Amino acid sequence: MAYIDYYKILGVSKSATEQEIKKAYRKLARKYHPDLNPNDKEAEIKFKEINEANEVLSHPENRKKYDEHGKDWKHAEEFERTRQQQQESRHQQYSGGFDDSDFSDFFESMFGGARQRTSSAMFRGQDYNAELQLDLSEVYTSHKRTLTVNNKNIRIKIPAGIENGQVIKIPGYGGKGVNKGPNGDLYIKFNIVNNTNFKRNHDNLYTTVDLDLYKSLLGGDVTVNTFDGKVKLKVKPETQNGTQVKLKGKGFPVYKKDGQFGDLYITYNIKTPTNLTTKEKELFTELAKLR
């Protein structure tokens, strides 16, 4: 009957607190619970090992005995005396449903058959994770979308202004709870693809508009694209290359704040004329002389 390392089974150190042991047990028990792993023999075996480890380490007297005599259990003279004491002691609740044969020979030799049967523990359902890819234009307005997760259709509302990489939680739409435990949650990560001419930084948008040399020098009107249509702007005379103007409220919707928008920043890029005619060259030469 080989020595069994219960700390290793639960993935905790020998100095682990009762709370750390409890947390590790619940996490593993939920992962390998038979109701979540039907017809999985390996998961069933692992589940039994986890419960046996918890039966020892979650009970102070069991843990003390195991820590003192675990590796040398064959030579511990007090095992028989302790077995009688264990039959009268209270044991911490574990996920029930096993008979005596479900515990290892090592456990039986060291702790005897004293166990208190309780009802099966409730376990929260497993959380689900999903990813949804959308174009930037699709998150400019709020809309509803039907997702299929684990062969189940889920209707959700996607708020305008959601960010790339943002994760939202849909409570109760994860895996089903075990033994009347609560359902898990569904976490959706959004991948936003930007195929527009606008650069997004949270609620603000940025774009570049070309200006011809003459309009930059003399001023005038220019029509520019915003995310939801076109607007006409007045260009000031002698506008310099790289000048930035702000269109307030023409940016992206603010997440979950209806009617609020960021700003649109436009940077002017002055285009130098090419393929000048002879007359144009003469005129530019005259201008150069004036300067």
C-alpha angles and dihedrals in degrees: 000000000000124000113261120214103219093179090058092049091056093039095236134123124252088251093056117135123238089255092052091049092049092049093048092048094050092048094050095040090055091047095051100030110138092232089061094041107041116188091004106133094184091053090048092053091046090050091055092049091050092051092048091050090049091048088060105035099040092057113073096214093046091047093049092051092046093049092050100042107013099115093032097041093130090063100044106116095194096061094100092048091048092049090063091050092050091057090063099041127094117247126207116255118266134178100287135203100100129115125215092275091065092072122079126251087246090059093046093049094047103037107016124221099301109130132143114227116225135171117278114278120250116243129196114240122257119272116241126216125204137170126218123194118207136170117247090245090058093062095048088089132030115257142161124250134185115224128191112218119173090345090306123118114226123188113210137172115233110208119223115256098034112162130237108263093016117144124209127190124227103197118225097009096105128086121326117265121250121240092002093312118149121276119255123247133254117235117198121195116201122219108195116199115204112208094158134097090248126094113215126214108176104294097348128085129206131198141159126236124195118229124192116234095249095053091047089053100039102026128227143145128313130184115222134185121245125185092266103032146315129306133187118235132192113232114212118230115263093022109178127227111268095025111154126210128188126223104199116223094008095105131087126310116269109245112262093350107109115217095011121116138176123234134271117230117202122195118199118226111195113215117214111222118247135195092039118194121234090255092051091051090051091051093048089049090054090049091050090054090051091054 
